[in-house]
Coordinates of C-alpha atoms and ligand atoms in Angstrom, one line a residue:
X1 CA 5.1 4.9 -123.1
X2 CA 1.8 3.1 -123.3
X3 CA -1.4 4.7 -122.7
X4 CA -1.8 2.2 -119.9
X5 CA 1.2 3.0 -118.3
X6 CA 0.2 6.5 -118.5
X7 CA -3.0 6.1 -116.9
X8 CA -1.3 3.4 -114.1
X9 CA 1.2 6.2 -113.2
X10 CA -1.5 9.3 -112.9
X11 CA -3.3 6.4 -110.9
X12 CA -0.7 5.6 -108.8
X13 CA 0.1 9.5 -108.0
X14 CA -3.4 10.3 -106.8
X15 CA -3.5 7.1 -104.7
X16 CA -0.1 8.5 -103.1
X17 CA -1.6 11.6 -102.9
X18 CA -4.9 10.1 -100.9
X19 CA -2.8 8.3 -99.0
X20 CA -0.1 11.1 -97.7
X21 CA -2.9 13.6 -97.5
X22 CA -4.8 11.7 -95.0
X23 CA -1.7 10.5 -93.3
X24 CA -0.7 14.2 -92.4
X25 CA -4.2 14.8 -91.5
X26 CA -3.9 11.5 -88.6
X27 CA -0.5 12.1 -88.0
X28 CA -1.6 15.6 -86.9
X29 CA -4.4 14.3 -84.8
X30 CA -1.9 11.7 -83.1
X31 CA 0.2 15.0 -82.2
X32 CA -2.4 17.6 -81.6
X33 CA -2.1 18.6 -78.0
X34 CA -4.8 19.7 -75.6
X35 CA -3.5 21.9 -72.4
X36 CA -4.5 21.2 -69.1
X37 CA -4.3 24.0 -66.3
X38 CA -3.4 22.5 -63.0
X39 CA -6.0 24.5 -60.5
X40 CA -4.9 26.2 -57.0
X41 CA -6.0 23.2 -55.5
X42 CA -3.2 20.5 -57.4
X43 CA -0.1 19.7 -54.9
X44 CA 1.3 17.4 -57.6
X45 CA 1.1 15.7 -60.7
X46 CA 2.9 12.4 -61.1
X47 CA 2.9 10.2 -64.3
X48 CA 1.3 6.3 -64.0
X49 CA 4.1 4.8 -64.3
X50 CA 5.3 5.2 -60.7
X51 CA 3.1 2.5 -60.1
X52 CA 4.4 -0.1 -63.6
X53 CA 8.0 0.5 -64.9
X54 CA 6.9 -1.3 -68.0
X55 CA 4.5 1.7 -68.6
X56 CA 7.7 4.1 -68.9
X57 CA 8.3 6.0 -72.2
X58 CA 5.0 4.6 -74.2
X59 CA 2.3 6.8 -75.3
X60 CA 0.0 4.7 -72.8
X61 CA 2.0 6.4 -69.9
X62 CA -0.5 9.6 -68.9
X63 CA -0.3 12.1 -66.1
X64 CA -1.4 11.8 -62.7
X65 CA -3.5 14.9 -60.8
X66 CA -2.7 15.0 -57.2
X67 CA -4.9 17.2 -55.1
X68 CA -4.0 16.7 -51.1
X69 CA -6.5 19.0 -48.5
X70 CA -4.3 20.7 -45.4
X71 CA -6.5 17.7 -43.0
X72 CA -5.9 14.0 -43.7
X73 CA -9.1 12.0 -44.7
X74 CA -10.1 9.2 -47.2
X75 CA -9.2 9.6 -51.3
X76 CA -10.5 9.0 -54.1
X77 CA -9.5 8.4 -57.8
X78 CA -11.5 9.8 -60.8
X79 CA -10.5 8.6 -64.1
X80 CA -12.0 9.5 -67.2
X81 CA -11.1 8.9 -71.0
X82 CA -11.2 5.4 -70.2
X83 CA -13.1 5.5 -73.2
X84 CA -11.8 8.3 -75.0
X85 CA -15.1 8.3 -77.5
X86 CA -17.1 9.3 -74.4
X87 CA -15.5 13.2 -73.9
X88 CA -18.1 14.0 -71.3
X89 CA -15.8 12.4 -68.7
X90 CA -12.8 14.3 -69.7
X91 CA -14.3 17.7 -69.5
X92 CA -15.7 16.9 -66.1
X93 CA -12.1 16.2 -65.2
X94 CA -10.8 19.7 -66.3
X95 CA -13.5 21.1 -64.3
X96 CA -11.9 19.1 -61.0
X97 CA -8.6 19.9 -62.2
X98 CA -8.8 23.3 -63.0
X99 CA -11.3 24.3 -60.2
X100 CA -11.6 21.8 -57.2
X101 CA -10.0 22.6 -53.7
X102 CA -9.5 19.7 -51.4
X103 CA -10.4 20.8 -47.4
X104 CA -9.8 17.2 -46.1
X105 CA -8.7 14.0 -48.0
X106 CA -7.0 13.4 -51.0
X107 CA -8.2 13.8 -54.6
X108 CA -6.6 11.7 -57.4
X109 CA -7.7 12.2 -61.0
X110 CA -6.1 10.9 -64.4
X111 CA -8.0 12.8 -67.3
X112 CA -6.6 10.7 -70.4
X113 CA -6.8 6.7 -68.5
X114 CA -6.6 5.5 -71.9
X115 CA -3.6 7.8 -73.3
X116 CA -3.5 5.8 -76.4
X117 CA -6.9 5.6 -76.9
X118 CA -6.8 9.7 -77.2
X119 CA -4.8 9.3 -80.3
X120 CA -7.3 6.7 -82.0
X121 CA -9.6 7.3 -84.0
X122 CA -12.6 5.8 -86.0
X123 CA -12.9 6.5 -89.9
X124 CA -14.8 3.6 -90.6
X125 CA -17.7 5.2 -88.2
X126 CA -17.0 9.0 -89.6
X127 CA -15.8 10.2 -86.9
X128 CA -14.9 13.9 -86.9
X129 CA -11.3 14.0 -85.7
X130 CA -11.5 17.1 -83.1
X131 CA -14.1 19.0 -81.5
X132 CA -14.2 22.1 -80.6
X133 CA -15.6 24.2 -77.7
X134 CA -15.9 28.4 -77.9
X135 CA -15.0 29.8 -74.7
X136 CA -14.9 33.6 -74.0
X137 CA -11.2 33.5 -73.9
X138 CA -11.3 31.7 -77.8
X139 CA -11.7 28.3 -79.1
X140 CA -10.6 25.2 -77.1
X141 CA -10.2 22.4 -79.7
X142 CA -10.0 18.8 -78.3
X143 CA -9.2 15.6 -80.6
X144 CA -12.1 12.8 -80.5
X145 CA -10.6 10.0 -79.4
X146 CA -11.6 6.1 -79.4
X147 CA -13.2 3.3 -77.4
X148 CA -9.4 1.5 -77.9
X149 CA -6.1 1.9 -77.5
X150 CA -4.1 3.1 -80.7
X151 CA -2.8 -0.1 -82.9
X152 CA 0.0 2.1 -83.2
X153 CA 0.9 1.2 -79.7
X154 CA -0.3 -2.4 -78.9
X155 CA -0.3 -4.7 -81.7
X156 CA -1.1 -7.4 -83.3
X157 CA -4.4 -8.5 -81.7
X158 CA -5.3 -12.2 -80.9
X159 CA -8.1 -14.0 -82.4
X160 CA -9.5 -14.1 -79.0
X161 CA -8.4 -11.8 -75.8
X162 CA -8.3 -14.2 -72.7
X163 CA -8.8 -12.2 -70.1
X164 CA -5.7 -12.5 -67.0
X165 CA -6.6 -13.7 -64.5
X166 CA -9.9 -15.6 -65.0
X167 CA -9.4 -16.8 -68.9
X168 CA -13.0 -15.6 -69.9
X169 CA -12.8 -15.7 -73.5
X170 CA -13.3 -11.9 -74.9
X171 CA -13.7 -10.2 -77.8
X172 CA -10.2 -9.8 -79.6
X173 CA -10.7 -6.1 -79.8
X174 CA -11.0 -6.3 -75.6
X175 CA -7.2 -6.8 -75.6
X176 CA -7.0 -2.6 -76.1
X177 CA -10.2 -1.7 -73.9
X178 CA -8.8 -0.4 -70.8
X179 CA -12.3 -1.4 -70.0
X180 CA -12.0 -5.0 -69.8
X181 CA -8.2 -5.4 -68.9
X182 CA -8.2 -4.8 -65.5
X183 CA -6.9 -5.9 -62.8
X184 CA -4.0 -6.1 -65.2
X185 CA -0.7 -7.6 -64.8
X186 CA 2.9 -6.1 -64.9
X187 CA 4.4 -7.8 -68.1
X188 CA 1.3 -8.2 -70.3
X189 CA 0.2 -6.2 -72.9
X190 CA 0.2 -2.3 -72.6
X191 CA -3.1 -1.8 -71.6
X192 CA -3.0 -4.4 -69.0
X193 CA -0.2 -2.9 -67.7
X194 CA -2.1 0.7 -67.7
X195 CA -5.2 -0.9 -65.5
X196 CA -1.9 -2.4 -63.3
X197 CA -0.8 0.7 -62.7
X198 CA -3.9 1.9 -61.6
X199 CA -4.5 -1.1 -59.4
X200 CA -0.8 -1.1 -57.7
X201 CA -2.2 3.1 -56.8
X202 CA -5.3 2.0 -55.2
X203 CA -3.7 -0.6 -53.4
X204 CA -0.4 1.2 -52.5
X205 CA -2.2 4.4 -51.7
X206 CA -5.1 3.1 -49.7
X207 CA -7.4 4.5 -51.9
X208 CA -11.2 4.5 -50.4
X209 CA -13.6 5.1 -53.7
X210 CA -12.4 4.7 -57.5
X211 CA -14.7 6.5 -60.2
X212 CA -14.4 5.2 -63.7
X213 CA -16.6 7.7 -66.0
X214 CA -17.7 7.2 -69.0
X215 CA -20.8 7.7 -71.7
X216 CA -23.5 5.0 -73.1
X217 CA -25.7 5.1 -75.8
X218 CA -29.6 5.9 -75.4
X219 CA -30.2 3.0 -76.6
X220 CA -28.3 0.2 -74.2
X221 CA -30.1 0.1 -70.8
X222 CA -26.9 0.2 -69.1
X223 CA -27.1 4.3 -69.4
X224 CA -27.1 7.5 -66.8
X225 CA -26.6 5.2 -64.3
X226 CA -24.3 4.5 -61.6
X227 CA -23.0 1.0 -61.9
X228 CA -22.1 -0.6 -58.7
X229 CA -21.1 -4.2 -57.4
X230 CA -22.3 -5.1 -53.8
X231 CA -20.1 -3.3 -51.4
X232 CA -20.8 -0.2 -53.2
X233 CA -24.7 -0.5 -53.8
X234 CA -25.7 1.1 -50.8
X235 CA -23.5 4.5 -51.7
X236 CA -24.8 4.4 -55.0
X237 CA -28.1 4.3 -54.2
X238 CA -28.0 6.9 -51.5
X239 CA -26.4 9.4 -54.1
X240 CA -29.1 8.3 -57.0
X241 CA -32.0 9.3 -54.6
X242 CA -30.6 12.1 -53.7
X243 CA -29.9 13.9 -57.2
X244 CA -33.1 12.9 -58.0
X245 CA -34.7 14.8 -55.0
X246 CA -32.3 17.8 -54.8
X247 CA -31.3 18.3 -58.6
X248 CA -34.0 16.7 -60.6
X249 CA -32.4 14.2 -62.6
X250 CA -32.5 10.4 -62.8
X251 CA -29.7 8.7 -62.7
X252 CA -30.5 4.7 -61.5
X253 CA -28.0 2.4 -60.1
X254 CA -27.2 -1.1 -61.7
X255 CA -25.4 -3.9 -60.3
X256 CA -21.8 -4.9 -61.5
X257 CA -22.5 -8.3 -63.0
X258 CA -20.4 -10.9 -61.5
X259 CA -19.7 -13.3 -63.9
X260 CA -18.0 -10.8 -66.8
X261 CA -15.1 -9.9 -66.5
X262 CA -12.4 -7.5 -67.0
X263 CA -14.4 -4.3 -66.1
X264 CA -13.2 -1.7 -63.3
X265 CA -16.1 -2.4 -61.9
X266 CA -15.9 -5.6 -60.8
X267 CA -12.3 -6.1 -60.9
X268 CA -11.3 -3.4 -58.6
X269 CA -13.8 -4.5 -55.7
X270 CA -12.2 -7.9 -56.3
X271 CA -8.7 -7.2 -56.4
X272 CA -8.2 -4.6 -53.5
X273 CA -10.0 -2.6 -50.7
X274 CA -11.4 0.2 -52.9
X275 CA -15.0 0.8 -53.4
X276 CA -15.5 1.3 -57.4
X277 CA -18.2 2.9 -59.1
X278 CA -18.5 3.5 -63.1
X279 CA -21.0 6.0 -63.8
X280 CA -22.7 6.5 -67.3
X281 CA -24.0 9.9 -69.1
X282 CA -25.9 9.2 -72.0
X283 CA -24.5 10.0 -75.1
X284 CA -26.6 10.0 -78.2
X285 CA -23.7 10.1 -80.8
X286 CA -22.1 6.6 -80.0
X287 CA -26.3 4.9 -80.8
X288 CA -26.3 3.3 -84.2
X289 CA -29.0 4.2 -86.0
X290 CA -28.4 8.1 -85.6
X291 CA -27.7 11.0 -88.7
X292 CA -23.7 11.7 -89.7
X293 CA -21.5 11.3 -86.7
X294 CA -20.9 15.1 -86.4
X295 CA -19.1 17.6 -84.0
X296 CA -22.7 19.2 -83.6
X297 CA -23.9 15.8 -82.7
X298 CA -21.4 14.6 -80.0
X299 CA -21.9 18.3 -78.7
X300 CA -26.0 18.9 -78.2
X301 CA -27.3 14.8 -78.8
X302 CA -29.7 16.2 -80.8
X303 CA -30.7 13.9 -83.8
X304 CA -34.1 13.2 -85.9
X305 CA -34.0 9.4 -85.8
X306 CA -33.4 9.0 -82.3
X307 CA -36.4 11.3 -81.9
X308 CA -38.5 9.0 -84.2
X309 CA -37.5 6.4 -81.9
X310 CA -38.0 8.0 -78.9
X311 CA -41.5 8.2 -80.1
X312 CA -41.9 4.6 -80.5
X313 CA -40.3 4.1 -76.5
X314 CA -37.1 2.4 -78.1
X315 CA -34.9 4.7 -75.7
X316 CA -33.6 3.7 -72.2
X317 CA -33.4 7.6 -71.6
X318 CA -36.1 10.8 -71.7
X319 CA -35.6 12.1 -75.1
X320 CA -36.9 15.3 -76.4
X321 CA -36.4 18.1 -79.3
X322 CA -33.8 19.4 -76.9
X323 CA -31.5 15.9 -77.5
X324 CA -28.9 15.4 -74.6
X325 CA -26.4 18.1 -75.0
X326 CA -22.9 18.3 -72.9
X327 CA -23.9 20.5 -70.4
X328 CA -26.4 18.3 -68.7
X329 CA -23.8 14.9 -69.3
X330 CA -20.8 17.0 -67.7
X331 CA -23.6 18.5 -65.1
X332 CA -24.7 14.8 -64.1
X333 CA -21.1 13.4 -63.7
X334 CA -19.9 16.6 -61.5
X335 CA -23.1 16.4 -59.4
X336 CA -22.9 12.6 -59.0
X337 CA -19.0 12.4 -58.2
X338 CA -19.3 15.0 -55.6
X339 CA -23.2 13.3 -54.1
X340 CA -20.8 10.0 -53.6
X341 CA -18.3 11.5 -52.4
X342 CA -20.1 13.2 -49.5
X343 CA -22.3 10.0 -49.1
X344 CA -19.3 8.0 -48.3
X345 CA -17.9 10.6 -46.4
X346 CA -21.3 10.6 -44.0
X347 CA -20.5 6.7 -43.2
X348 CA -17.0 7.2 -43.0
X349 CA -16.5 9.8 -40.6
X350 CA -12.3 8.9 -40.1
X351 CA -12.3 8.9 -44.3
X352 CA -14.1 12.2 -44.9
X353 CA -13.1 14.2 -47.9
X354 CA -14.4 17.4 -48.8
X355 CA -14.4 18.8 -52.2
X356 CA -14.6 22.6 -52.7
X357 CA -15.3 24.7 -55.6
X358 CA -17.0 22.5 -58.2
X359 CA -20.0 23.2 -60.0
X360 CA -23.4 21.3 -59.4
X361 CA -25.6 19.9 -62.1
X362 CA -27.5 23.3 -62.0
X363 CA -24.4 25.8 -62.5
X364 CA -22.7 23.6 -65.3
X365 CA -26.1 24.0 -67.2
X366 CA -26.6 27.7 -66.7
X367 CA -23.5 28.1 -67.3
X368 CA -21.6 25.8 -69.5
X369 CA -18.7 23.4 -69.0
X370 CA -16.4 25.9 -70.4
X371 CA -17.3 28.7 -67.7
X372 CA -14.8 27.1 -65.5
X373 CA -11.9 26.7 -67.6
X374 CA -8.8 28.5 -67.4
X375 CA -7.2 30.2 -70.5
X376 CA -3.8 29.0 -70.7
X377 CA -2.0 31.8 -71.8
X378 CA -2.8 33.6 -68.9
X379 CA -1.5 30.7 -66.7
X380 CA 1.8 30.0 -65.3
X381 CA 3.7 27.9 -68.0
X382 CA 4.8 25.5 -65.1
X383 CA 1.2 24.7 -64.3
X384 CA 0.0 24.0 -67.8
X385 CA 0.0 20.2 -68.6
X386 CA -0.5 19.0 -72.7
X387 CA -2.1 16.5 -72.7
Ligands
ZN401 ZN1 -17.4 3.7 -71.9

């Protein structure tokens, strides 16, 4: 044999090597599964696809939290992981699930919207692939997920997505960004038929208030807000002001722009009765111009250039030495949910619900998110939900 066959081989073996070591690593990732204690308060837990056949058997299909009070009222849906890069929304949603009790109404929460997404990840950007959370029962470890749904499970892309129904021309990328599919239609592609789903529940259930949650970077003005079209201004406002004067924290309330399309924002308030609100944390690991992408990062938002910038007013959000860490983003979304909940609830007096049992803004920061977790192993099996 030829020297240069001999190095070609060894070349070819360590490429092979590369490649089925980091393919073990993302398969694992894919597979890794994060358990979910259904709370006193859950009645039943359903999967989305009740509400789109074509959902049935793909990874997009996700579970459905059902939490009914003992009185008839109004209901809401909470979903979070829409973006699965944004994790403050799903650890508020374990808090609801493992935690809240309904008196009155109906409480609807999906805590991986974009299933696939979940399972995506983002090695161009360095993402870690888990994080991890100490509680006092032992580690919790949670996979980072990704703004899109998995190519794995909806692919190719178009050159352009055109959005269904009102052919705005989108990025091609949109096409997997439960984010800009909605309303959705039956027999498009998977993540239209996930935002579908989640239309044909609002509209079959009678569903009063929809809350999309998600995270925004420091830098994008569109951040710790609540974003709201018209019919659901007035709510929002009434629940900004009053965080603000009770709990101490801003959190502003932007209009739903009318002319883009696609977002659950605007799409829901334009395709049924609901009321839809998408609130934002902010969430100093998805900014650009920030240190390694690191689990400490996405964990306390603490970083040196943002700082710098900061400094220099380049920030949409109060920034200190302290950065922006997950308490006070899973503090703000629990305290915000619940204010707009009772707001609505005060004009609504026939649609009331009343949530019991979750932490405030306050508590979540004294005490951390995972204070009000459940360990699983001292669960009932038939409760626990992997996720
Ligand atoms: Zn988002």
């Amino acid at each position: 044999m030829s020297r240069l066959w001999a190095i070609k081989i060894v070349l070819l073996v360590i490429f092979a090597a590369v490649i089925v070591h980091s393919g073990i690593q993302l398969f694992e990732h894919r597979h890794h599964k994060l358990p979910i204690v259904a709370g006193p308060g859950v009645t039943k837990v359903i999967k989305l696809s009740e509400y789109c056949a074509g959902l049935k058997g793909t990874v997009a299909d996700t579970d459905v939290f059902i939490l009914e009070g003992k009185e008839k009222g109004g209901k809401i849906l909470f979903m979070a992981n829409t973006h699965s890069n944004e994790p403050a929304s799903l650890l508020t949603a374990i808090i609801f699930i493992e935690n809240a009790i309904v008196a009155k109404g109906t409480l609807i929460i999906i805590p991986q919207f974009n299933h696939s997404g979940s399972r995506n990840t983002r090695p161009g950007d360095g993402y870690p692939l888990y994080f991890h959370i100490q509680t006092e029962w032992g580690q919790k470890t949670f996979r980072m997920g990704n703004r899109d749904a998995s190519p794995l499970d909806q692919w190719p892309d178009p050159d352009v997505y055109i959005h269904y129904p009102e052919r705005q021309l989108l990025s091609f990328i949109d096409v997997r960004n439960t984010n800009r599919t909605w309303p959705g239609r039956a027999d498009g592609p998977l993540m239209e038929k996930v935002t579908f789903a989640a239309m044909e529940l609002l509209r079959k259930e009678k569903v009063d208030l929809a809350l999309d949650v998600h995270g925004a970077e420091t830098m994008f003005p569109v951040t710790n807000c609540i974003v709201a079209p018209e019919q659901s201004v007035r709510i929002a406002t009434m629940a900004a002001l009053t965080v603000k004067a009770m709990e101490g924290f801003d959190n502003h309330v932007e209009p739903s722009p009318q002319g883009f399309r696609g977002l659950s924002h605007r799409e829901i308030g334009d395709y049924s009765d609901t009321l839809p609100f998408l609130l934002e944390a902010p969430i100093p690991f998805l900014d650009q111009p920030t240190g390694p992408k690191t689990e400490k990062l996405l964990l306390d938002g603490k970083d040196p250039f943002l700082l710098r910038l900061a400094g220099q007013k380049k920030l949409f959000v109060p920034y200190d030495e302290s950065g922006w860490p997950m308490e006070k983003r899973v503090g703000q979304h629990c305290s915000v949910i619940q204010e707009i909940v009772k707001q609505y609830s005060r004009k609504n007096p026939d649609g009331t619900i009343f949530i019991q049992n979750v932490p405030r803004y306050a508590d979540v920061v004294k005490n951390g998110v995972v204070h009000y977790y459940h360990d699983p192993a001292k669960s009932d099996a038939d409760r626990i939900y992997l996720h």
